[in-house]
């Protein structure tokens, strides 16, 4: 069985112990971290497909997500290691209100922080006003809004609309992301960009700040 197959087994079976063991193996044996994160991410998406096809029920999907989060918690300190001396800009990030999906958002937050951004992670199910208040409070350069549901992605638009109403749209770059987000949606709501994964999200954050 390949390492990728093992990651898939851990996630699809919702085996938290195995997920942690594989994550620890990646860290201790200095295996390729990005490859491991990709393998886990692929597996959790497969769990989502099984859920959509009716093969998986919600408790099984939740168990898979818990296994995924357990692995990510082991990767998190490694992702953040040793890069605190650089300072690229301030980011406020969260998953929009009504939406509890936080795995992808947390991955983006970890990689931004690893690359030298000061990251204020507000968590999941975050009201629009909390994003805006925090961005003003810390004088953020970028607001990152994650949404995984076609219903909650409307909150990304609400946030941008409120920035416009308050006449502070130009103060912040607004990046959006999550599985349902398309280029058309970015243009429609007037966001500054989106990215399909955490590595591209970091590149995008740098490019919108001209770094
Ligand atoms: C895991 C999961 C869950 C877990 C979440 C656990 C957690 N703590 O996050 C649990 C089981 C709790 C869950 C619940 C639900 N889920 Co769910 N879930 C998923 C699943 C399988 C994977 C999401 C995930 O973690 N992916 C892995 C990460 C790494 O990828 P990602 O999130 O896409 O993030 C990457 C990029 O999008 C990008 N990115 C993300 N955010 C941002 C932000 C910025 C600024 C940028 C630049 C980039 C960026 O970078 C990330 C890292 O690479 C998806 C299926 C899918 N294909 O996405 C369904 C899915 C999103 N869920 C779905 C549904 C329907 C639900 C529920 C409503 C189910 C229910 N009937 O109750 C509830 C929602 C509750 C709520 N109010 O939020 C649907 C949504 C359908 C739709 N069209 O809206 C999906 C698509 C499943 C499906 N195929 O039906 N879910």
PDB file of N, CA and C in Angstrom, residues 66-163:
ATOM      1  N   UNK A  66     -12.906  14.732  11.114  1.00  0.00           N
ATOM      2  CA  UNK A  66     -12.150  14.742  12.378  1.00  0.00           C
ATOM      3  C   UNK A  66     -10.768  14.131  12.193  1.00  0.00           C
ATOM      4  N   UNK A  67     -10.711  13.052  11.409  1.00  0.00           N
ATOM      5  CA  UNK A  67      -9.414  12.410  11.146  1.00  0.00           C
ATOM      6  C   UNK A  67      -8.507  13.384  10.388  1.00  0.00           C
ATOM      7  N   UNK A  68      -9.108  14.081   9.417  1.00  0.00           N
ATOM      8  CA  UNK A  68      -8.351  15.071   8.621  1.00  0.00           C
ATOM      9  C   UNK A  68      -7.820  16.183   9.532  1.00  0.00           C
ATOM     10  N   UNK A  69      -8.676  16.675  10.421  1.00  0.00           N
ATOM     11  CA  UNK A  69      -8.265  17.771  11.314  1.00  0.00           C
ATOM     12  C   UNK A  69      -7.164  17.326  12.260  1.00  0.00           C
ATOM     13  N   UNK A  70      -7.247  16.065  12.720  1.00  0.00           N
ATOM     14  CA  UNK A  70      -6.226  15.550  13.636  1.00  0.00           C
ATOM     15  C   UNK A  70      -4.861  15.551  12.948  1.00  0.00           C
ATOM     16  N   UNK A  71      -4.847  15.169  11.666  1.00  0.00           N
ATOM     17  CA  UNK A  71      -3.573  15.169  10.920  1.00  0.00           C
ATOM     18  C   UNK A  71      -3.085  16.607  10.731  1.00  0.00           C
ATOM     19  N   UNK A  72      -4.012  17.515  10.387  1.00  0.00           N
ATOM     20  CA  UNK A  72      -3.623  18.911  10.137  1.00  0.00           C
ATOM     21  C   UNK A  72      -3.041  19.571  11.387  1.00  0.00           C
ATOM     22  N   UNK A  73      -3.588  19.186  12.555  1.00  0.00           N
ATOM     23  CA  UNK A  73      -3.073  19.767  13.798  1.00  0.00           C
ATOM     24  C   UNK A  73      -1.615  19.383  14.034  1.00  0.00           C
ATOM     25  N   UNK A  74      -1.238  18.196  13.559  1.00  0.00           N
ATOM     26  CA  UNK A  74       0.160  17.768  13.699  1.00  0.00           C
ATOM     27  C   UNK A  74       1.046  18.531  12.701  1.00  0.00           C
ATOM     28  N   UNK A  75       0.491  18.823  11.512  1.00  0.00           N
ATOM     29  CA  UNK A  75       1.287  19.543  10.502  1.00  0.00           C
ATOM     30  C   UNK A  75       1.443  21.030  10.843  1.00  0.00           C
ATOM     31  N   UNK A  76       0.432  21.591  11.511  1.00  0.00           N
ATOM     32  CA  UNK A  76       0.376  23.036  11.707  1.00  0.00           C
ATOM     33  C   UNK A  76       1.664  23.671  12.271  1.00  0.00           C
ATOM     34  N   UNK A  77       2.193  23.159  13.409  1.00  0.00           N
ATOM     35  CA  UNK A  77       3.412  23.794  13.936  1.00  0.00           C
ATOM     36  C   UNK A  77       4.598  23.683  12.981  1.00  0.00           C
ATOM     37  N   UNK A  78       4.648  22.608  12.218  1.00  0.00           N
ATOM     38  CA  UNK A  78       5.759  22.436  11.258  1.00  0.00           C
ATOM     39  C   UNK A  78       5.624  23.464  10.133  1.00  0.00           C
ATOM     40  N   UNK A  79       4.387  23.680   9.709  1.00  0.00           N
ATOM     41  CA  UNK A  79       4.155  24.645   8.634  1.00  0.00           C
ATOM     42  C   UNK A  79       4.573  26.046   9.070  1.00  0.00           C
ATOM     43  N   UNK A  80       4.367  26.325  10.364  1.00  0.00           N
ATOM     44  CA  UNK A  80       4.641  27.682  10.855  1.00  0.00           C
ATOM     45  C   UNK A  80       6.090  27.889  11.303  1.00  0.00           C
ATOM     46  N   UNK A  81       6.846  26.809  11.359  1.00  0.00           N
ATOM     47  CA  UNK A  81       8.183  26.837  11.966  1.00  0.00           C
ATOM     48  C   UNK A  81       9.169  27.849  11.349  1.00  0.00           C
ATOM     49  N   UNK A  82       9.795  28.590  12.211  1.00  0.00           N
ATOM     50  CA  UNK A  82      10.993  29.335  11.824  1.00  0.00           C
ATOM     51  C   UNK A  82      10.837  30.464  10.819  1.00  0.00           C
ATOM     52  N   UNK A  83       9.596  30.879  10.554  1.00  0.00           N
ATOM     53  CA  UNK A  83       9.449  31.925   9.543  1.00  0.00           C
ATOM     54  C   UNK A  83       8.972  33.249  10.145  1.00  0.00           C
ATOM     55  N   UNK A  84       8.902  33.309  11.483  1.00  0.00           N
ATOM     56  CA  UNK A  84       8.266  34.475  12.116  1.00  0.00           C
ATOM     57  C   UNK A  84       9.052  35.769  11.930  1.00  0.00           C
ATOM     58  N   UNK A  85      10.314  35.641  11.526  1.00  0.00           N
ATOM     59  CA  UNK A  85      11.124  36.847  11.428  1.00  0.00           C
ATOM     60  C   UNK A  85      10.790  37.686  10.196  1.00  0.00           C
ATOM     61  N   UNK A  86      10.045  37.088   9.250  1.00  0.00           N
ATOM     62  CA  UNK A  86       9.676  37.879   8.071  1.00  0.00           C
ATOM     63  C   UNK A  86       8.293  38.476   8.283  1.00  0.00           C
ATOM     64  N   UNK A  87       8.048  39.591   7.627  1.00  0.00           N
ATOM     65  CA  UNK A  87       6.759  40.222   7.810  1.00  0.00           C
ATOM     66  C   UNK A  87       6.266  40.754   6.472  1.00  0.00           C
ATOM     67  N   UNK A  88       5.241  40.134   5.960  1.00  0.00           N
ATOM     68  CA  UNK A  88       4.795  40.520   4.624  1.00  0.00           C
ATOM     69  C   UNK A  88       3.544  41.397   4.639  1.00  0.00           C
ATOM     70  N   UNK A  89       2.734  41.253   5.684  1.00  0.00           N
ATOM     71  CA  UNK A  89       1.489  42.007   5.742  1.00  0.00           C
ATOM     72  C   UNK A  89       0.521  41.339   6.695  1.00  0.00           C
ATOM     73  N   UNK A  90      -0.592  42.018   6.953  1.00  0.00           N
ATOM     74  CA  UNK A  90      -1.557  41.476   7.924  1.00  0.00           C
ATOM     75  C   UNK A  90      -2.787  40.924   7.208  1.00  0.00           C
ATOM     76  N   UNK A  91      -3.179  39.730   7.656  1.00  0.00           N
ATOM     77  CA  UNK A  91      -4.335  39.069   7.044  1.00  0.00           C
ATOM     78  C   UNK A  91      -5.370  38.740   8.111  1.00  0.00           C
ATOM     79  N   UNK A  92      -6.619  39.057   7.813  1.00  0.00           N
ATOM     80  CA  UNK A  92      -7.733  38.590   8.652  1.00  0.00           C
ATOM     81  C   UNK A  92      -8.443  37.506   7.847  1.00  0.00           C
ATOM     82  N   UNK A  93      -8.598  36.339   8.449  1.00  0.00           N
ATOM     83  CA  UNK A  93      -9.174  35.210   7.704  1.00  0.00           C
ATOM     84  C   UNK A  93     -10.239  34.507   8.535  1.00  0.00           C
ATOM     85  N   UNK A  94     -11.244  33.964   7.848  1.00  0.00           N
ATOM     86  CA  UNK A  94     -12.265  33.190   8.547  1.00  0.00           C
ATOM     87  C   UNK A  94     -13.189  32.521   7.551  1.00  0.00           C
ATOM     88  N   UNK A  95     -14.036  31.638   8.070  1.00  0.00           N
ATOM     89  CA  UNK A  95     -15.100  31.054   7.253  1.00  0.00           C
ATOM     90  C   UNK A  95     -16.370  31.846   7.564  1.00  0.00           C
ATOM     91  N   UNK A  96     -17.084  32.181   6.528  1.00  0.00           N
ATOM     92  CA  UNK A  96     -18.231  33.097   6.656  1.00  0.00           C
ATOM     93  C   UNK A  96     -19.380  32.507   7.486  1.00  0.00           C
ATOM     94  N   UNK A  97     -20.210  33.396   7.987  1.00  0.00           N
ATOM     95  CA  UNK A  97     -21.320  32.977   8.866  1.00  0.00           C
ATOM     96  C   UNK A  97     -22.220  31.925   8.207  1.00  0.00           C
ATOM     97  N   UNK A  98     -22.694  31.007   9.040  1.00  0.00           N
ATOM     98  CA  UNK A  98     -23.558  29.931   8.565  1.00  0.00           C
ATOM     99  C   UNK A  98     -22.795  28.718   8.065  1.00  0.00           C
ATOM    100  N   UNK A  99     -21.473  28.840   8.037  1.00  0.00           N
ATOM    101  CA  UNK A  99     -20.646  27.790   7.436  1.00  0.00           C
ATOM    102  C   UNK A  99     -19.596  27.314   8.446  1.00  0.00           C
ATOM    103  N   UNK A 100     -19.617  26.003   8.733  1.00  0.00           N
ATOM    104  CA  UNK A 100     -18.679  25.511   9.749  1.00  0.00           C
ATOM    105  C   UNK A 100     -17.462  24.800   9.141  1.00  0.00           C
ATOM    106  N   UNK A 101     -17.372  24.773   7.801  1.00  0.00           N
ATOM    107  CA  UNK A 101     -16.219  24.117   7.167  1.00  0.00           C
ATOM    108  C   UNK A 101     -14.956  24.940   7.445  1.00  0.00           C
ATOM    109  N   UNK A 102     -13.992  24.338   8.140  1.00  0.00           N
ATOM    110  CA  UNK A 102     -12.815  25.148   8.469  1.00  0.00           C
ATOM    111  C   UNK A 102     -11.478  24.495   8.120  1.00  0.00           C
ATOM    112  N   UNK A 103     -11.512  23.335   7.487  1.00  0.00           N
ATOM    113  CA  UNK A 103     -10.247  22.644   7.199  1.00  0.00           C
ATOM    114  C   UNK A 103      -9.418  23.423   6.165  1.00  0.00           C
ATOM    115  N   UNK A 104     -10.060  23.794   5.054  1.00  0.00           N
ATOM    116  CA  UNK A 104      -9.351  24.512   3.994  1.00  0.00           C
ATOM    117  C   UNK A 104      -8.900  25.889   4.456  1.00  0.00           C
ATOM    118  N   UNK A 105      -9.776  26.574   5.187  1.00  0.00           N
ATOM    119  CA  UNK A 105      -9.445  27.912   5.707  1.00  0.00           C
ATOM    120  C   UNK A 105      -8.221  27.836   6.622  1.00  0.00           C
ATOM    121  N   UNK A 106      -8.203  26.815   7.491  1.00  0.00           N
ATOM    122  CA  UNK A 106      -7.093  26.684   8.441  1.00  0.00           C
ATOM    123  C   UNK A 106      -5.779  26.391   7.710  1.00  0.00           C
ATOM    124  N   UNK A 107      -5.896  25.596   6.635  1.00  0.00           N
ATOM    125  CA  UNK A 107      -4.709  25.292   5.832  1.00  0.00           C
ATOM    126  C   UNK A 107      -4.166  26.568   5.188  1.00  0.00           C
ATOM    127  N   UNK A 108      -5.057  27.377   4.638  1.00  0.00           N
ATOM    128  CA  UNK A 108      -4.644  28.647   4.024  1.00  0.00           C
ATOM    129  C   UNK A 108      -3.996  29.537   5.095  1.00  0.00           C
ATOM    130  N   UNK A 109      -4.630  29.615   6.271  1.00  0.00           N
ATOM    131  CA  UNK A 109      -4.094  30.450   7.360  1.00  0.00           C
ATOM    132  C   UNK A 109      -2.697  29.971   7.760  1.00  0.00           C
ATOM    133  N   UNK A 110      -2.512  28.664   7.873  1.00  0.00           N
ATOM    134  CA  UNK A 110      -1.204  28.120   8.287  1.00  0.00           C
ATOM    135  C   UNK A 110      -0.122  28.461   7.272  1.00  0.00           C
ATOM    136  N   UNK A 111      -0.443  28.289   5.979  1.00  0.00           N
ATOM    137  CA  UNK A 111       0.589  28.551   4.970  1.00  0.00           C
ATOM    138  C   UNK A 111       0.894  30.041   4.847  1.00  0.00           C
ATOM    139  N   UNK A 112      -0.123  30.886   5.021  1.00  0.00           N
ATOM    140  CA  UNK A 112       0.128  32.335   4.983  1.00  0.00           C
ATOM    141  C   UNK A 112       1.055  32.713   6.129  1.00  0.00           C
ATOM    142  N   UNK A 113       0.754  32.160   7.298  1.00  0.00           N
ATOM    143  CA  UNK A 113       1.561  32.458   8.470  1.00  0.00           C
ATOM    144  C   UNK A 113       2.977  31.897   8.291  1.00  0.00           C
ATOM    145  N   UNK A 114       3.077  30.704   7.703  1.00  0.00           N
ATOM    146  CA  UNK A 114       4.393  30.096   7.450  1.00  0.00           C
ATOM    147  C   UNK A 114       5.219  30.958   6.513  1.00  0.00           C
ATOM    148  N   UNK A 115       4.543  31.658   5.608  1.00  0.00           N
ATOM    149  CA  UNK A 115       5.274  32.448   4.626  1.00  0.00           C
ATOM    150  C   UNK A 115       5.614  33.842   5.125  1.00  0.00           C
ATOM    151  N   UNK A 116       5.155  34.178   6.317  1.00  0.00           N
ATOM    152  CA  UNK A 116       5.559  35.463   6.894  1.00  0.00           C
ATOM    153  C   UNK A 116       4.451  36.490   7.041  1.00  0.00           C
ATOM    154  N   UNK A 117       3.201  36.085   6.809  1.00  0.00           N
ATOM    155  CA  UNK A 117       2.099  37.025   7.050  1.00  0.00           C
ATOM    156  C   UNK A 117       1.704  36.971   8.521  1.00  0.00           C
ATOM    157  N   UNK A 118       1.259  38.102   9.057  1.00  0.00           N
ATOM    158  CA  UNK A 118       0.662  38.099  10.398  1.00  0.00           C
ATOM    159  C   UNK A 118      -0.809  37.740  10.197  1.00  0.00           C
ATOM    160  N   UNK A 119      -1.196  36.576  10.723  1.00  0.00           N
ATOM    161  CA  UNK A 119      -2.532  36.061  10.414  1.00  0.00           C
ATOM    162  C   UNK A 119      -3.446  36.117  11.636  1.00  0.00           C
ATOM    163  N   UNK A 120      -4.616  36.734  11.458  1.00  0.00           N
ATOM    164  CA  UNK A 120      -5.635  36.757  12.510  1.00  0.00           C
ATOM    165  C   UNK A 120      -6.761  35.836  12.057  1.00  0.00           C
ATOM    166  N   UNK A 121      -6.765  34.623  12.620  1.00  0.00           N
ATOM    167  CA  UNK A 121      -7.747  33.613  12.207  1.00  0.00           C
ATOM    168  C   UNK A 121      -8.972  33.698  13.116  1.00  0.00           C
ATOM    169  N   UNK A 122     -10.108  34.091  12.535  1.00  0.00           N
ATOM    170  CA  UNK A 122     -11.325  34.284  13.320  1.00  0.00           C
ATOM    171  C   UNK A 122     -12.122  33.000  13.490  1.00  0.00           C
ATOM    172  N   UNK A 123     -11.683  31.909  12.848  1.00  0.00           N
ATOM    173  CA  UNK A 123     -12.386  30.630  12.979  1.00  0.00           C
ATOM    174  C   UNK A 123     -13.480  30.474  11.932  1.00  0.00           C
ATOM    175  N   UNK A 124     -14.516  29.710  12.296  1.00  0.00           N
ATOM    176  CA  UNK A 124     -15.602  29.445  11.342  1.00  0.00           C
ATOM    177  C   UNK A 124     -16.891  30.103  11.829  1.00  0.00           C
ATOM    178  N   UNK A 125     -17.873  30.168  10.917  1.00  0.00           N
ATOM    179  CA  UNK A 125     -19.182  30.747  11.231  1.00  0.00           C
ATOM    180  C   UNK A 125     -19.031  32.192  11.736  1.00  0.00           C
ATOM    181  N   UNK A 126     -18.259  32.969  10.991  1.00  0.00           N
ATOM    182  CA  UNK A 126     -17.913  34.333  11.436  1.00  0.00           C
ATOM    183  C   UNK A 126     -18.832  35.373  10.777  1.00  0.00           C
ATOM    184  N   UNK A 127     -19.523  36.191  11.575  1.00  0.00           N
ATOM    185  CA  UNK A 127     -20.374  37.239  11.002  1.00  0.00           C
ATOM    186  C   UNK A 127     -19.568  38.254  10.186  1.00  0.00           C
ATOM    187  N   UNK A 128     -20.218  38.795   9.158  1.00  0.00           N
ATOM    188  CA  UNK A 128     -19.591  39.797   8.287  1.00  0.00           C
ATOM    189  C   UNK A 128     -19.006  40.938   9.117  1.00  0.00           C
ATOM    190  N   UNK A 129     -19.775  41.401  10.116  1.00  0.00           N
ATOM    191  CA  UNK A 129     -19.325  42.562  10.903  1.00  0.00           C
ATOM    192  C   UNK A 129     -18.041  42.241  11.684  1.00  0.00           C
ATOM    193  N   UNK A 130     -17.883  40.971  12.100  1.00  0.00           N
ATOM    194  CA  UNK A 130     -16.676  40.608  12.847  1.00  0.00           C
ATOM    195  C   UNK A 130     -15.436  40.691  11.949  1.00  0.00           C
ATOM    196  N   UNK A 131     -15.577  40.230  10.689  1.00  0.00           N
ATOM    197  CA  UNK A 131     -14.458  40.344   9.728  1.00  0.00           C
ATOM    198  C   UNK A 131     -14.060  41.811   9.605  1.00  0.00           C
ATOM    199  N   UNK A 132     -15.063  42.661   9.394  1.00  0.00           N
ATOM    200  CA  UNK A 132     -14.777  44.073   9.121  1.00  0.00           C
ATOM    201  C   UNK A 132     -14.174  44.751  10.355  1.00  0.00           C
ATOM    202  N   UNK A 133     -14.778  44.507  11.527  1.00  0.00           N
ATOM    203  CA  UNK A 133     -14.265  45.128  12.758  1.00  0.00           C
ATOM    204  C   UNK A 133     -12.810  44.731  13.004  1.00  0.00           C
ATOM    205  N   UNK A 134     -12.519  43.438  12.814  1.00  0.00           N
ATOM    206  CA  UNK A 134     -11.157  42.959  13.077  1.00  0.00           C
ATOM    207  C   UNK A 134     -10.170  43.574  12.077  1.00  0.00           C
ATOM    208  N   UNK A 135     -10.605  43.639  10.806  1.00  0.00           N
ATOM    209  CA  UNK A 135      -9.715  44.195   9.778  1.00  0.00           C
ATOM    210  C   UNK A 135      -9.370  45.648  10.095  1.00  0.00           C
ATOM    211  N   UNK A 136     -10.381  46.398  10.574  1.00  0.00           N
ATOM    212  CA  UNK A 136     -10.132  47.801  10.935  1.00  0.00           C
ATOM    213  C   UNK A 136      -9.212  47.849  12.160  1.00  0.00           C
ATOM    214  N   UNK A 137      -9.529  47.000  13.150  1.00  0.00           N
ATOM    215  CA  UNK A 137      -8.767  47.015  14.417  1.00  0.00           C
ATOM    216  C   UNK A 137      -7.268  46.748  14.200  1.00  0.00           C
ATOM    217  N   UNK A 138      -6.956  45.763  13.373  1.00  0.00           N
ATOM    218  CA  UNK A 138      -5.526  45.408  13.219  1.00  0.00           C
ATOM    219  C   UNK A 138      -4.889  46.104  12.019  1.00  0.00           C
ATOM    220  N   UNK A 139      -5.692  46.929  11.314  1.00  0.00           N
ATOM    221  CA  UNK A 139      -5.234  47.603  10.111  1.00  0.00           C
ATOM    222  C   UNK A 139      -4.700  46.573   9.097  1.00  0.00           C
ATOM    223  N   UNK A 140      -5.581  45.628   8.757  1.00  0.00           N
ATOM    224  CA  UNK A 140      -5.189  44.525   7.874  1.00  0.00           C
ATOM    225  C   UNK A 140      -4.947  44.999   6.446  1.00  0.00           C
ATOM    226  N   UNK A 141      -4.114  44.239   5.729  1.00  0.00           N
ATOM    227  CA  UNK A 141      -3.924  44.491   4.307  1.00  0.00           C
ATOM    228  C   UNK A 141      -4.907  43.659   3.484  1.00  0.00           C
ATOM    229  N   UNK A 142      -5.181  42.443   4.015  1.00  0.00           N
ATOM    230  CA  UNK A 142      -6.013  41.502   3.248  1.00  0.00           C
ATOM    231  C   UNK A 142      -7.089  40.892   4.144  1.00  0.00           C
ATOM    232  N   UNK A 143      -8.298  40.761   3.579  1.00  0.00           N
ATOM    233  CA  UNK A 143      -9.350  39.975   4.236  1.00  0.00           C
ATOM    234  C   UNK A 143      -9.563  38.719   3.388  1.00  0.00           C
ATOM    235  N   UNK A 144      -9.458  37.544   4.012  1.00  0.00           N
ATOM    236  CA  UNK A 144      -9.656  36.273   3.302  1.00  0.00           C
ATOM    237  C   UNK A 144     -10.932  35.615   3.798  1.00  0.00           C
ATOM    238  N   UNK A 145     -11.865  35.370   2.884  1.00  0.00           N
ATOM    239  CA  UNK A 145     -13.146  34.785   3.288  1.00  0.00           C
ATOM    240  C   UNK A 145     -13.343  33.431   2.619  1.00  0.00           C
ATOM    241  N   UNK A 146     -13.503  32.415   3.456  1.00  0.00           N
ATOM    242  CA  UNK A 146     -13.744  31.070   2.954  1.00  0.00           C
ATOM    243  C   UNK A 146     -15.230  30.752   3.017  1.00  0.00           C
ATOM    244  N   UNK A 147     -15.732  30.036   2.004  1.00  0.00           N
ATOM    245  CA  UNK A 147     -17.137  29.570   2.009  1.00  0.00           C
ATOM    246  C   UNK A 147     -17.202  28.262   1.237  1.00  0.00           C
ATOM    247  N   UNK A 148     -17.801  27.262   1.832  1.00  0.00           N
ATOM    248  CA  UNK A 148     -17.867  25.941   1.192  1.00  0.00           C
ATOM    249  C   UNK A 148     -19.261  25.585   0.702  1.00  0.00           C
ATOM    250  N   UNK A 149     -20.239  26.411   1.046  1.00  0.00           N
ATOM    251  CA  UNK A 149     -21.611  26.100   0.658  1.00  0.00           C
ATOM    252  C   UNK A 149     -22.106  27.133  -0.353  1.00  0.00           C
ATOM    253  N   UNK A 150     -22.901  26.684  -1.297  1.00  0.00           N
ATOM    254  CA  UNK A 150     -23.425  27.630  -2.295  1.00  0.00           C
ATOM    255  C   UNK A 150     -24.326  28.670  -1.619  1.00  0.00           C
ATOM    256  N   UNK A 151     -24.897  28.303  -0.476  1.00  0.00           N
ATOM    257  CA  UNK A 151     -25.731  29.276   0.248  1.00  0.00           C
ATOM    258  C   UNK A 151     -24.864  30.306   0.976  1.00  0.00           C
ATOM    259  N   UNK A 152     -23.785  29.853   1.622  1.00  0.00           N
ATOM    260  CA  UNK A 152     -23.000  30.792   2.444  1.00  0.00           C
ATOM    261  C   UNK A 152     -22.068  31.678   1.608  1.00  0.00           C
ATOM    262  N   UNK A 153     -21.774  31.256   0.355  1.00  0.00           N
ATOM    263  CA  UNK A 153     -20.889  32.112  -0.454  1.00  0.00           C
ATOM    264  C   UNK A 153     -21.501  33.495  -0.671  1.00  0.00           C
ATOM    265  N   UNK A 154     -22.812  33.604  -0.508  1.00  0.00           N
ATOM    266  CA  UNK A 154     -23.473  34.917  -0.623  1.00  0.00           C
ATOM    267  C   UNK A 154     -22.937  35.894   0.427  1.00  0.00           C
ATOM    268  N   UNK A 155     -22.460  35.346   1.549  1.00  0.00           N
ATOM    269  CA  UNK A 155     -21.875  36.169   2.607  1.00  0.00           C
ATOM    270  C   UNK A 155     -20.614  36.888   2.131  1.00  0.00           C
ATOM    271  N   UNK A 156     -19.906  36.285   1.176  1.00  0.00           N
ATOM    272  CA  UNK A 156     -18.702  36.941   0.630  1.00  0.00           C
ATOM    273  C   UNK A 156     -19.118  38.240  -0.065  1.00  0.00           C
ATOM    274  N   UNK A 157     -20.230  38.160  -0.790  1.00  0.00           N
ATOM    275  CA  UNK A 157     -20.736  39.363  -1.473  1.00  0.00           C
ATOM    276  C   UNK A 157     -21.184  40.404  -0.446  1.00  0.00           C
ATOM    277  N   UNK A 158     -21.897  39.919   0.595  1.00  0.00           N
ATOM    278  CA  UNK A 158     -22.391  40.853   1.619  1.00  0.00           C
ATOM    279  C   UNK A 158     -21.233  41.622   2.249  1.00  0.00           C
ATOM    280  N   UNK A 159     -20.139  40.897   2.482  1.00  0.00           N
ATOM    281  CA  UNK A 159     -18.992  41.551   3.127  1.00  0.00           C
ATOM    282  C   UNK A 159     -18.440  42.673   2.240  1.00  0.00           C
ATOM    283  N   UNK A 160     -18.279  42.368   0.957  1.00  0.00           N
ATOM    284  CA  UNK A 160     -17.751  43.388   0.036  1.00  0.00           C
ATOM    285  C   UNK A 160     -18.733  44.559  -0.073  1.00  0.00           C
ATOM    286  N   UNK A 161     -20.020  44.255  -0.141  1.00  0.00           N
ATOM    287  CA  UNK A 161     -21.025  45.321  -0.216  1.00  0.00           C
ATOM    288  C   UNK A 161     -20.947  46.235   1.015  1.00  0.00           C
ATOM    289  N   UNK A 162     -20.747  45.605   2.192  1.00  0.00           N
ATOM    290  CA  UNK A 162     -20.675  46.425   3.415  1.00  0.00           C
ATOM    291  C   UNK A 162     -19.419  47.292   3.448  1.00  0.00           C
ATOM    292  N   UNK A 163     -18.314  46.751   2.911  1.00  0.00           N
ATOM    293  CA  UNK A 163     -17.090  47.572   2.841  1.00  0.00           C
ATOM    294  C   UNK A 163     -17.354  48.798   1.972  1.00  0.00           C
TER     295      UNK A 163
END
